[in-house]
Tab-separated table of C-alpha atoms in Angstrom:
chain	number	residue	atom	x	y	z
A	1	UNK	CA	3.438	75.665	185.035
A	2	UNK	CA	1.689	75.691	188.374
A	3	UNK	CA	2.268	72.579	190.461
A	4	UNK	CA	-1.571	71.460	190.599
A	5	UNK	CA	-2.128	72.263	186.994
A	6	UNK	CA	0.950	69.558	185.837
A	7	UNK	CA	-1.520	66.771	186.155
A	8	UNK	CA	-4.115	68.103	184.461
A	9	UNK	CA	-3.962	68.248	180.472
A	10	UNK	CA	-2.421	71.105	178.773
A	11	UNK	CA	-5.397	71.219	175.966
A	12	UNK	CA	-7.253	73.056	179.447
A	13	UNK	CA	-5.002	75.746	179.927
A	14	UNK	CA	-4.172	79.085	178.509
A	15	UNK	CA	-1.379	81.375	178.358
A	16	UNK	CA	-1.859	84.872	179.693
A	17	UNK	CA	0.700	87.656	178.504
A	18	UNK	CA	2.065	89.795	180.789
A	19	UNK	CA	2.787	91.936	177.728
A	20	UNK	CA	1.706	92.616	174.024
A	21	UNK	CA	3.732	90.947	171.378
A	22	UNK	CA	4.136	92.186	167.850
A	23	UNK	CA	1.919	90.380	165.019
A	24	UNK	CA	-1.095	90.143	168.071
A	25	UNK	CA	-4.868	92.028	166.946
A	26	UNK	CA	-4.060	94.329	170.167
A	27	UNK	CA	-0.710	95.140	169.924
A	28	UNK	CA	-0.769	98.277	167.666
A	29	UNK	CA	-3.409	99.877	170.240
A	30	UNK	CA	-1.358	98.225	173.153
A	31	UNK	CA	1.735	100.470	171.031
A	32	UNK	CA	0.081	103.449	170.473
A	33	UNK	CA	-1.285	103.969	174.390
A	34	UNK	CA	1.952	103.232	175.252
A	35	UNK	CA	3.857	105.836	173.106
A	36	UNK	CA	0.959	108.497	173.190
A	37	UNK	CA	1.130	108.162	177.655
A	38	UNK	CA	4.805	108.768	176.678
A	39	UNK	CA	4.586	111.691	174.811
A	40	UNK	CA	1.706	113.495	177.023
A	41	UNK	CA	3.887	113.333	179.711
A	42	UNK	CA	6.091	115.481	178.082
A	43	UNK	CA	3.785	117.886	177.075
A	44	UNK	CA	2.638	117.091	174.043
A	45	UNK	CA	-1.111	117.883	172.961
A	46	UNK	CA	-2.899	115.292	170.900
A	47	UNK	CA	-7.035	115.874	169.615
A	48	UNK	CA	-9.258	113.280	169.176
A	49	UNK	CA	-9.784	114.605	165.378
A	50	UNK	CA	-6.338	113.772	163.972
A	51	UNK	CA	-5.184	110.847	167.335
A	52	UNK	CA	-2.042	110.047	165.856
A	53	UNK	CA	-0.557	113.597	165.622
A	54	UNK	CA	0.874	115.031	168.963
A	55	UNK	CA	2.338	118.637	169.418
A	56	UNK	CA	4.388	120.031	171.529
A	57	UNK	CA	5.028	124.233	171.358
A	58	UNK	CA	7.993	126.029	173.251
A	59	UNK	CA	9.026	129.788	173.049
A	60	UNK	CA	11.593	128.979	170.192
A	61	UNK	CA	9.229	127.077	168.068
A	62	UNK	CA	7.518	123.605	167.456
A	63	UNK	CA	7.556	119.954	166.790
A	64	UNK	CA	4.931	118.349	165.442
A	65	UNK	CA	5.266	114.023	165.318
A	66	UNK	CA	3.052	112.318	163.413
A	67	UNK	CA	2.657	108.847	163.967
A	68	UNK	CA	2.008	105.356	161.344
A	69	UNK	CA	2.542	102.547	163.947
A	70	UNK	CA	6.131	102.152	164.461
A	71	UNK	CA	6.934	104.686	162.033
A	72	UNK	CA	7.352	108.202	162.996
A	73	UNK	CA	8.049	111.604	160.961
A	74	UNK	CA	8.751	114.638	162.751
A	75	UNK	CA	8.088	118.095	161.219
A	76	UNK	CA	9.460	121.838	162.970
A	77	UNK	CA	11.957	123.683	163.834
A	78	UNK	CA	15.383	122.138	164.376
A	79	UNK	CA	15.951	122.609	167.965
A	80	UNK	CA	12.508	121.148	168.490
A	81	UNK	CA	13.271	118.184	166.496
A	82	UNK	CA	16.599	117.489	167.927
A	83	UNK	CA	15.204	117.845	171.792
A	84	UNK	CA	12.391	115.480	170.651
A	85	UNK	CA	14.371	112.924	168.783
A	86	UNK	CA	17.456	113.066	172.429
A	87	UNK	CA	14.227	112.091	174.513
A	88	UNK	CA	12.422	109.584	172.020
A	89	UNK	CA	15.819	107.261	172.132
A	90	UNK	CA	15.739	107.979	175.713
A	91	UNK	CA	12.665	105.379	176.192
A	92	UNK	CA	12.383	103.875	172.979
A	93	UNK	CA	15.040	101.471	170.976
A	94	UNK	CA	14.981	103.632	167.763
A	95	UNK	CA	16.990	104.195	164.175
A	96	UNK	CA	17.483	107.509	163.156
A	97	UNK	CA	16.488	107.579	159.357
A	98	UNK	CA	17.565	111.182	159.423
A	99	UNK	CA	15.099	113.180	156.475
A	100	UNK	CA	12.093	111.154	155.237
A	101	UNK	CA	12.798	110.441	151.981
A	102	UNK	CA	10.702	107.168	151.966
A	103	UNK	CA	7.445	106.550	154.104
A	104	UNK	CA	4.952	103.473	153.677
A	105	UNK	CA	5.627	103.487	149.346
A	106	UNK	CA	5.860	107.019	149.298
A	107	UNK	CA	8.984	108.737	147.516
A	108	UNK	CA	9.561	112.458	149.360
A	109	UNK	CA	11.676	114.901	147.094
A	110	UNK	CA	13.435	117.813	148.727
A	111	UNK	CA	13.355	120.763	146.538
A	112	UNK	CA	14.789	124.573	147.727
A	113	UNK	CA	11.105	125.909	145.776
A	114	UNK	CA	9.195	122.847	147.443
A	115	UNK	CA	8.606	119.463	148.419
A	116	UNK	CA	7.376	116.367	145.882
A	117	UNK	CA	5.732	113.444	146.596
A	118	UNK	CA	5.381	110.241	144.308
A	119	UNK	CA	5.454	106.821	144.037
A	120	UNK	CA	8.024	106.388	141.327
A	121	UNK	CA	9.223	102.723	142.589
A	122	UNK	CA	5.791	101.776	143.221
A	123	UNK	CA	4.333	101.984	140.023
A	124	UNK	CA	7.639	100.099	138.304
A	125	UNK	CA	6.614	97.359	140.555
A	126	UNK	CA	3.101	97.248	139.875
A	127	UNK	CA	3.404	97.386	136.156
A	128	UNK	CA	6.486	94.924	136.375
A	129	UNK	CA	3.990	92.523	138.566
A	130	UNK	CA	1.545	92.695	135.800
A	131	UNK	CA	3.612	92.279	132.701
A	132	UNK	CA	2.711	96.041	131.646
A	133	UNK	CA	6.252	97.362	132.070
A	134	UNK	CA	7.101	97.403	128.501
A	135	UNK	CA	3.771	98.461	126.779
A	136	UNK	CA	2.757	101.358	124.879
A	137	UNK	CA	2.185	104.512	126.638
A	138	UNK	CA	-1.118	106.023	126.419
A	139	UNK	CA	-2.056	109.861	127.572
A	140	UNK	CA	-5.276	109.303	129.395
A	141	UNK	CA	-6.081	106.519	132.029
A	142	UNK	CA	-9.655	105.731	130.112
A	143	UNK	CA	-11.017	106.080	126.977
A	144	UNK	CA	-14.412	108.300	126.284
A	145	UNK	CA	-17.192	106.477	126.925
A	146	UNK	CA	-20.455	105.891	124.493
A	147	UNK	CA	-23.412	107.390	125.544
A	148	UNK	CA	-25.001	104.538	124.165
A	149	UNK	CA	-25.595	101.939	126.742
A	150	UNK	CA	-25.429	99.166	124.770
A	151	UNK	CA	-22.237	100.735	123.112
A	152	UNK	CA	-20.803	101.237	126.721
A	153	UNK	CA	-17.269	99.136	127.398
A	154	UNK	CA	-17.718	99.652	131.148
A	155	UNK	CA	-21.235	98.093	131.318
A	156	UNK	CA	-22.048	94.858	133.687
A	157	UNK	CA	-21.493	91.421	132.609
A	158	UNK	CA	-23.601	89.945	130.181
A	159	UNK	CA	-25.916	86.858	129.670
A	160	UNK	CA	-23.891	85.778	127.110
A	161	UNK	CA	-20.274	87.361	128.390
A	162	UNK	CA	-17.638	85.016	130.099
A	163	UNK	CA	-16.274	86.156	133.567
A	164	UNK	CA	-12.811	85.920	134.193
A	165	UNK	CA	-11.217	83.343	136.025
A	166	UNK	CA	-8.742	83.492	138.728
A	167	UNK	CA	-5.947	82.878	136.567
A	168	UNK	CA	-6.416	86.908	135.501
A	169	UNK	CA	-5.656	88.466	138.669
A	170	UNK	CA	-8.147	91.351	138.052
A	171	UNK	CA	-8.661	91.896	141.891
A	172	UNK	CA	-5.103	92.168	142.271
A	173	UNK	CA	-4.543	95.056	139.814
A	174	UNK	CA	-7.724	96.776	141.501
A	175	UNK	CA	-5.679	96.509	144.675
A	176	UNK	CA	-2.255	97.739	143.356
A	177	UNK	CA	-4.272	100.744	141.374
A	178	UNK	CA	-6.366	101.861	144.331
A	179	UNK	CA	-3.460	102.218	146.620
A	180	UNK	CA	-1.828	104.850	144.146
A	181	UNK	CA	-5.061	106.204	143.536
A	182	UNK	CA	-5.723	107.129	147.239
A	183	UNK	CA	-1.828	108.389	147.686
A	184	UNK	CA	-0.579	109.799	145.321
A	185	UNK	CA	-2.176	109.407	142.126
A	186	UNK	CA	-5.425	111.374	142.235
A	187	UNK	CA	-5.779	111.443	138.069
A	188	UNK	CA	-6.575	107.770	137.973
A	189	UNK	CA	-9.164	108.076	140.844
A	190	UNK	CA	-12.002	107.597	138.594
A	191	UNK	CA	-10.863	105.119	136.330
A	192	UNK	CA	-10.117	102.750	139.181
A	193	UNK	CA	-13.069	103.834	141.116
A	194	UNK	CA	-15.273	102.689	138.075
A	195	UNK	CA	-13.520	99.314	137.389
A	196	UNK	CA	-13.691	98.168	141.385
A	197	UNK	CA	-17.406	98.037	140.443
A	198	UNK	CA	-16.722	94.822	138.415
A	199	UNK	CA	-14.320	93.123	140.609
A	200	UNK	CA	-16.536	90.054	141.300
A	201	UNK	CA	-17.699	89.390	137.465
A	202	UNK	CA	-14.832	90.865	135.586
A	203	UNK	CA	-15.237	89.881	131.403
A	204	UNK	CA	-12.606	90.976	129.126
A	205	UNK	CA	-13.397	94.087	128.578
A	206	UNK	CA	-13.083	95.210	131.871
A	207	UNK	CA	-9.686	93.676	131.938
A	208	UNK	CA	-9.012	95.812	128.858
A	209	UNK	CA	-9.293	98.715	130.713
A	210	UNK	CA	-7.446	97.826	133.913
A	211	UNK	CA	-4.294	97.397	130.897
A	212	UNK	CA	-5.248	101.173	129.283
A	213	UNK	CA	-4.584	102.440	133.227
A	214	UNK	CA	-1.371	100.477	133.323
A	215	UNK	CA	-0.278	101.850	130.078
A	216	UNK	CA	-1.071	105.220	130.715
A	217	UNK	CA	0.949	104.683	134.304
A	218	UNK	CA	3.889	103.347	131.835
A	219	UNK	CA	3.704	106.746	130.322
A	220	UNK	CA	3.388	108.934	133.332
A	221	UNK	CA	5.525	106.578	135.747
A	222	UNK	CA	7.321	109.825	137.770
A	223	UNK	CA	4.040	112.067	137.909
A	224	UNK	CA	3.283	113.158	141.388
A	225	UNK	CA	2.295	115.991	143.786
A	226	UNK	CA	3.993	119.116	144.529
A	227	UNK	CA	3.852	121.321	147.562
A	228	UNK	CA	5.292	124.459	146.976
A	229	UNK	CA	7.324	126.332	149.811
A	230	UNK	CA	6.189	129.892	149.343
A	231	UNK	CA	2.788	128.966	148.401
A	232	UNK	CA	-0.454	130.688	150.293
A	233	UNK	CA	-1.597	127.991	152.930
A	234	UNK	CA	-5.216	128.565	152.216
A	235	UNK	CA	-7.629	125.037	151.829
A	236	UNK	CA	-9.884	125.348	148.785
A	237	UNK	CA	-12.604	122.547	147.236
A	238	UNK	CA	-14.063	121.851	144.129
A	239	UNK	CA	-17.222	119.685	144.190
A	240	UNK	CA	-18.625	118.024	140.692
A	241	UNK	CA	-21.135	115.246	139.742
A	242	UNK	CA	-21.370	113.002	136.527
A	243	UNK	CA	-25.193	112.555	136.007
A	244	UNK	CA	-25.728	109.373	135.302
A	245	UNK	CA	-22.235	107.824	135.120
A	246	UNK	CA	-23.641	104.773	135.632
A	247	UNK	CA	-26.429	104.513	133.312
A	248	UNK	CA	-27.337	100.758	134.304
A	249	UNK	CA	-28.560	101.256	137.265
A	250	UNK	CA	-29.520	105.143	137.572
A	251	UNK	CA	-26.757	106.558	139.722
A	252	UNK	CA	-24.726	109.521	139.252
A	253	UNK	CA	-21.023	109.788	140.406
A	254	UNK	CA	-19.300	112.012	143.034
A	255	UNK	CA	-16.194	114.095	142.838
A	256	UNK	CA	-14.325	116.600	144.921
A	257	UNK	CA	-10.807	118.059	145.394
A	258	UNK	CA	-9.381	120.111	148.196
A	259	UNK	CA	-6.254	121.707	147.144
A	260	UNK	CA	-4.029	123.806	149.551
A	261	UNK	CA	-1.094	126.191	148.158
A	262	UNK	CA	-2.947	124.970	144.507
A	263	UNK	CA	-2.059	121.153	145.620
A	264	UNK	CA	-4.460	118.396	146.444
A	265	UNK	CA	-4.239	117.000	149.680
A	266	UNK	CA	-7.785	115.310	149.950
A	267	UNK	CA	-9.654	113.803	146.759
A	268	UNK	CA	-12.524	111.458	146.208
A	269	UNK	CA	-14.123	109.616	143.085
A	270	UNK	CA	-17.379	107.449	144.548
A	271	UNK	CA	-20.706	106.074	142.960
A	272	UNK	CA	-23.795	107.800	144.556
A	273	UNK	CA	-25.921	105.233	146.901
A	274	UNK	CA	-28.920	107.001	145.490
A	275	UNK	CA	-30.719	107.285	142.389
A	276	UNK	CA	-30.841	111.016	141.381
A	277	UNK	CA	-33.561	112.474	139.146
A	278	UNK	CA	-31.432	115.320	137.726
A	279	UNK	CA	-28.114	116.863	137.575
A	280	UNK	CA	-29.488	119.648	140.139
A	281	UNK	CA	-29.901	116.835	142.421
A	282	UNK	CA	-26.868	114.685	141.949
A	283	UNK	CA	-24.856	118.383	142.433
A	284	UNK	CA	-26.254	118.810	145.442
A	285	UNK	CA	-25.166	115.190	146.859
A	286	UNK	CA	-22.130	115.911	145.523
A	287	UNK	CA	-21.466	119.053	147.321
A	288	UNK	CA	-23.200	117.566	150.448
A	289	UNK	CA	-20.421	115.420	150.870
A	290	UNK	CA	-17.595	117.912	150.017
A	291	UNK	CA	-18.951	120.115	152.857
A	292	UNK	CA	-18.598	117.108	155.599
A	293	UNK	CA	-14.851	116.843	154.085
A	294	UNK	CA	-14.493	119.961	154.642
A	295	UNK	CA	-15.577	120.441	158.138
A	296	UNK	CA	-12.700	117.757	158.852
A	297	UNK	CA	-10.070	118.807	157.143
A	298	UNK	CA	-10.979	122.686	158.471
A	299	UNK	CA	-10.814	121.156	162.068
A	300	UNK	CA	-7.929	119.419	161.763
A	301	UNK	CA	-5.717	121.706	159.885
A	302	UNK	CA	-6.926	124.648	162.979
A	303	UNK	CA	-6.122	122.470	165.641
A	304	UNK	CA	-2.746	121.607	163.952
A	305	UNK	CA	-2.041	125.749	163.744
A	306	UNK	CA	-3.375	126.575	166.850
A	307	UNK	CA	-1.257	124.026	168.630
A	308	UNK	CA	1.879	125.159	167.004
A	309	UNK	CA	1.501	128.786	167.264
A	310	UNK	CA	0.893	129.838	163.724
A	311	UNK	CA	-1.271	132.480	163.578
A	312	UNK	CA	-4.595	131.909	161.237
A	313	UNK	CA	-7.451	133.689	159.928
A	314	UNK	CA	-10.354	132.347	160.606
A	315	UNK	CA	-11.907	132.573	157.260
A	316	UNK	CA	-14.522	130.210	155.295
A	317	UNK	CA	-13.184	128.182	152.684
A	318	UNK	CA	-14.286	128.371	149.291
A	319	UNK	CA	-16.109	125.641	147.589
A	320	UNK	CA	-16.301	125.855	144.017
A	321	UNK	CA	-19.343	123.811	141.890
A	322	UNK	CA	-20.223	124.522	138.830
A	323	UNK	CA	-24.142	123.847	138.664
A	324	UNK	CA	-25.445	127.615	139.058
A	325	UNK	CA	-29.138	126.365	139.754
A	326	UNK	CA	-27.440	124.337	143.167
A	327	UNK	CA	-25.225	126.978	144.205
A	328	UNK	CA	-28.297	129.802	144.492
A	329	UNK	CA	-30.388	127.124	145.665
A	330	UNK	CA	-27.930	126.524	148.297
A	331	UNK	CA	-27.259	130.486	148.829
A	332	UNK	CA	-30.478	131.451	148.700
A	333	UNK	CA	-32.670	128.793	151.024
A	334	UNK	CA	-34.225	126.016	149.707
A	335	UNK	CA	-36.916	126.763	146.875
A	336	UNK	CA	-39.759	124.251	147.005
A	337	UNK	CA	-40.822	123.504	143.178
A	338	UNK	CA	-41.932	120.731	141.077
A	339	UNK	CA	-38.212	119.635	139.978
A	340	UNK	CA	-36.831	119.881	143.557
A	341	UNK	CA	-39.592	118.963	146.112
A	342	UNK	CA	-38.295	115.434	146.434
A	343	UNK	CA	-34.972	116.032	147.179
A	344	UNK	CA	-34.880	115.611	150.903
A	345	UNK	CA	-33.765	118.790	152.922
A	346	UNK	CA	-30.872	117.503	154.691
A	347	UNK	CA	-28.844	117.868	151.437
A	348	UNK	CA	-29.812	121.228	151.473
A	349	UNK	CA	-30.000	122.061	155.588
A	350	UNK	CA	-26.405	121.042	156.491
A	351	UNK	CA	-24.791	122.968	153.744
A	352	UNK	CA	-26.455	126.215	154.540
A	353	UNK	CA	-25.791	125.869	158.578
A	354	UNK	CA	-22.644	125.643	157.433
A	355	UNK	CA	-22.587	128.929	155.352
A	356	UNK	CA	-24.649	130.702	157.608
A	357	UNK	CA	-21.673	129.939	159.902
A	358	UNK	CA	-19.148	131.162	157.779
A	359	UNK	CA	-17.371	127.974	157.297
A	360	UNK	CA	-17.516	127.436	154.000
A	361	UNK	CA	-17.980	129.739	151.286
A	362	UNK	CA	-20.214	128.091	147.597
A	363	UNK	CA	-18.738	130.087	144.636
A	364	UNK	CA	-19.827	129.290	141.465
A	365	UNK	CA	-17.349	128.255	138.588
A	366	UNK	CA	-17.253	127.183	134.920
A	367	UNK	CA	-17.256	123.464	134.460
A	368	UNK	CA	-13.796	124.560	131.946
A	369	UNK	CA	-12.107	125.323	135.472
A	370	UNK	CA	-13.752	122.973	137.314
A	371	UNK	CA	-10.865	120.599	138.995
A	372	UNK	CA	-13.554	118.002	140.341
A	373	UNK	CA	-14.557	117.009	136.534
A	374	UNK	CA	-11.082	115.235	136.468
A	375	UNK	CA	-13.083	112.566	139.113
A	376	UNK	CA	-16.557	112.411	137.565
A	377	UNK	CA	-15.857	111.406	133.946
A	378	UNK	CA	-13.715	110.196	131.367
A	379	UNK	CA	-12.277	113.002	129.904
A	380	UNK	CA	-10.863	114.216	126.418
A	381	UNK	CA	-6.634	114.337	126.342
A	382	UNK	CA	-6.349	118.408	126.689
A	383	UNK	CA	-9.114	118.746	129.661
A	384	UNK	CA	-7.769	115.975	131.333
A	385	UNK	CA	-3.691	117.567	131.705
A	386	UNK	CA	-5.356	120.716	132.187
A	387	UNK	CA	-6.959	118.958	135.145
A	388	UNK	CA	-3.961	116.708	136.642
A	389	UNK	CA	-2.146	120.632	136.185
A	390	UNK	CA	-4.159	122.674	137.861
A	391	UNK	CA	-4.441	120.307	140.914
A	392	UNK	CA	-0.455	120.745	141.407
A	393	UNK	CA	0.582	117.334	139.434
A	394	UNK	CA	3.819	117.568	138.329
A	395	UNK	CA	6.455	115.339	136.580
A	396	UNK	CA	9.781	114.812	138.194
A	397	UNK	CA	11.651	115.149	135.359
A	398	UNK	CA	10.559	118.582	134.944
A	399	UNK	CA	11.499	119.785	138.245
């Protein structure tokens, strides 16, 4: 310490770092400006829609490094990936992993036909955690629901219902089951969706159907997502809405795929914040928030291409729904009638700026081939694999 501070009491002073240390609030955005003024400097482009990826393109190919922290994967051609690996341990203390096989829980598969991603270890764990690892396999992740309310095993707590105490770790599982839900497990998306709701007044019949999710994970522990090598990079979305999903308080339930080569990449199962007055209108929600998906993942797969010289066509991408009165509606302008005059135009506006455009494309589709149903409802055992098929789900066993 100073000289005229060693009389005074150390409960008045501070310490000032001269530099970031690991574990601090700051230090992964102390980290990141360090690495990303790094790899600017050696030419490397980086966009403010995807900040953690940075590419660099040369006249023999590319390297693109994506970034998690302290944990980087590198995807190109060899030479690329070789220069950029000789000048990353050039500045950086760094291990070599060699090919990602494991990244943040996820379980990477190299196939000649393709690449598979899963979460294998993950789900032992989980079910292991929770006593579940030696129950009966089931073959859907919910069972139909009644479309009595009353009858309902999903509804709210009762008046006369006991909530759970924190010796059933219902949070817990909620936790365990989201984070395969948002990776790699986009079938139980719904399911887990619908029992967050009742995470602060859990009764036993909610916990009953956290255990039907773990036993259908028992039975599906190896199921995950396959990206097919030869497959045609083109990004296509499915949009779908359960009217009245939740039937206690009046609100409908969103759901949308985007699929590229026939394999999901972005998914989403979420309540509607308002109440909808008919299917037309929870559709149109629905596909409202599909299309603002869409313009990111559009922009960020483009500036991905762009940057590493692969040629594209810049051509809209096709949003299937399978409500025919929303998709002329939404082709056709907005038609001011009794049934629709109190749905608010931005719904309806943003959309058709957005075909008018030519960003994306509304096609209609039966609800049969609809892949978005798989995040709406709870649905019968043959639509449901249909489902989990068509959006490139795939057990390793049978690869």
């Amino acid at each position: 310490m100073p000289e005229d501070l060693k009389s005074k009491a150390k409960e008045i002073c501070s310490v000032r770092l001269q530099r970031s240390l690991y574990g601090l609030k700051q230090s992964g955005r102390m980290w990141y400006n360090r690495l990303s003024e790094y790899l600017l400097s050696k030419d490397y482009v980086n966009n403010a829609i995807c900040p953690c990826v940075f590419i660099k393109k040369s006249s023999s190919g590319f390297v693109i490094i994506a970034v998690y922290v302290d944990d980087l994967n590198m995807i190109g051609t060899q030479k690329e990936i070789d220069d950029a690996r000789t000048h990353m341990k050039e500045e950086f203390e760094m291990k070599d992993l060699g090919k990602t096989k494991f990244c943040l829980g996820l379980q990477i598969e190299h196939f000649q036909d393709g690449i598979f991603v899963h979460q294998s270890n993950y789900t032992k764990r989980v079910l292991k955690r929770f006593y579940m690892d030696k129950a009966t396999p089931l073959s859907t992740p919910m069972v139909n629901r009644s479309l009595d309310v009353e009858k309902d095993p999903f509804r709210p707590c009762e008046d006369n219902e006991e909530v759970l105490g924190p010796e059933v770790p219902y949070m817990s599982a909620i936790g365990g089951l989201m984070y395969l839900a948002n990776c790699t497990r986009p079938d139980i998306a719904f399911a887990t969706n619908l029992l967050a709701r009742y995470s602060s007044s859990p009764t036993r019949r909610h916990w009953n159907g956290i255990k039907h999710i773990f036993r259908y994970l028992q039975g599906s522990i190896d199921l995950g997502l396959f990206y097919p090598k030869n497959s045609k990079c083109v990004l296509v979305g499915f949009a779908d809405a359960g009217y009245l999903s939740d039937p206690h308080k009046a609100r409908s339930q969103t759901g949308y795929v985007f699929t590229i080569g026939g394999t999901a990449v972005s998914w989403r199962s979420q309540k509607q914040t308002l109440v909808a007055t008919s299917s037309n209108y929870a559709e149109t929600i629905a596909l409202h928030e599909a299309c603002r998906e869409c313009v990111w993942l559009r922009s960020m797969t483009h500036h991905i291409q762009e940057s590493s010289g692969i040629v594209i066509e810049k051509e809209p991408t096709k949003i299937f729904e399978d409500n025919s009165a929303c998709v002329t509606q939404l082709k056709e302008g907005y038609i001011k009638s009794d049934r629709t005059k109190h749905i608010p135009p931005r719904f309806f506006s943003y959309t058709q700026e957005l075909q008018k455009n030519q960003e994306v494309d509304i096609e209609y589709i039966r609800s049969s081939d609809n892949a978005a149903d798989l995040f709406t409802k709870a649905l019968p055992t043959t639509v449901f694999k249909k489902h989990v098929h068509s959006i490139g789900m795939r057990r390793l066993q049978n690869l």
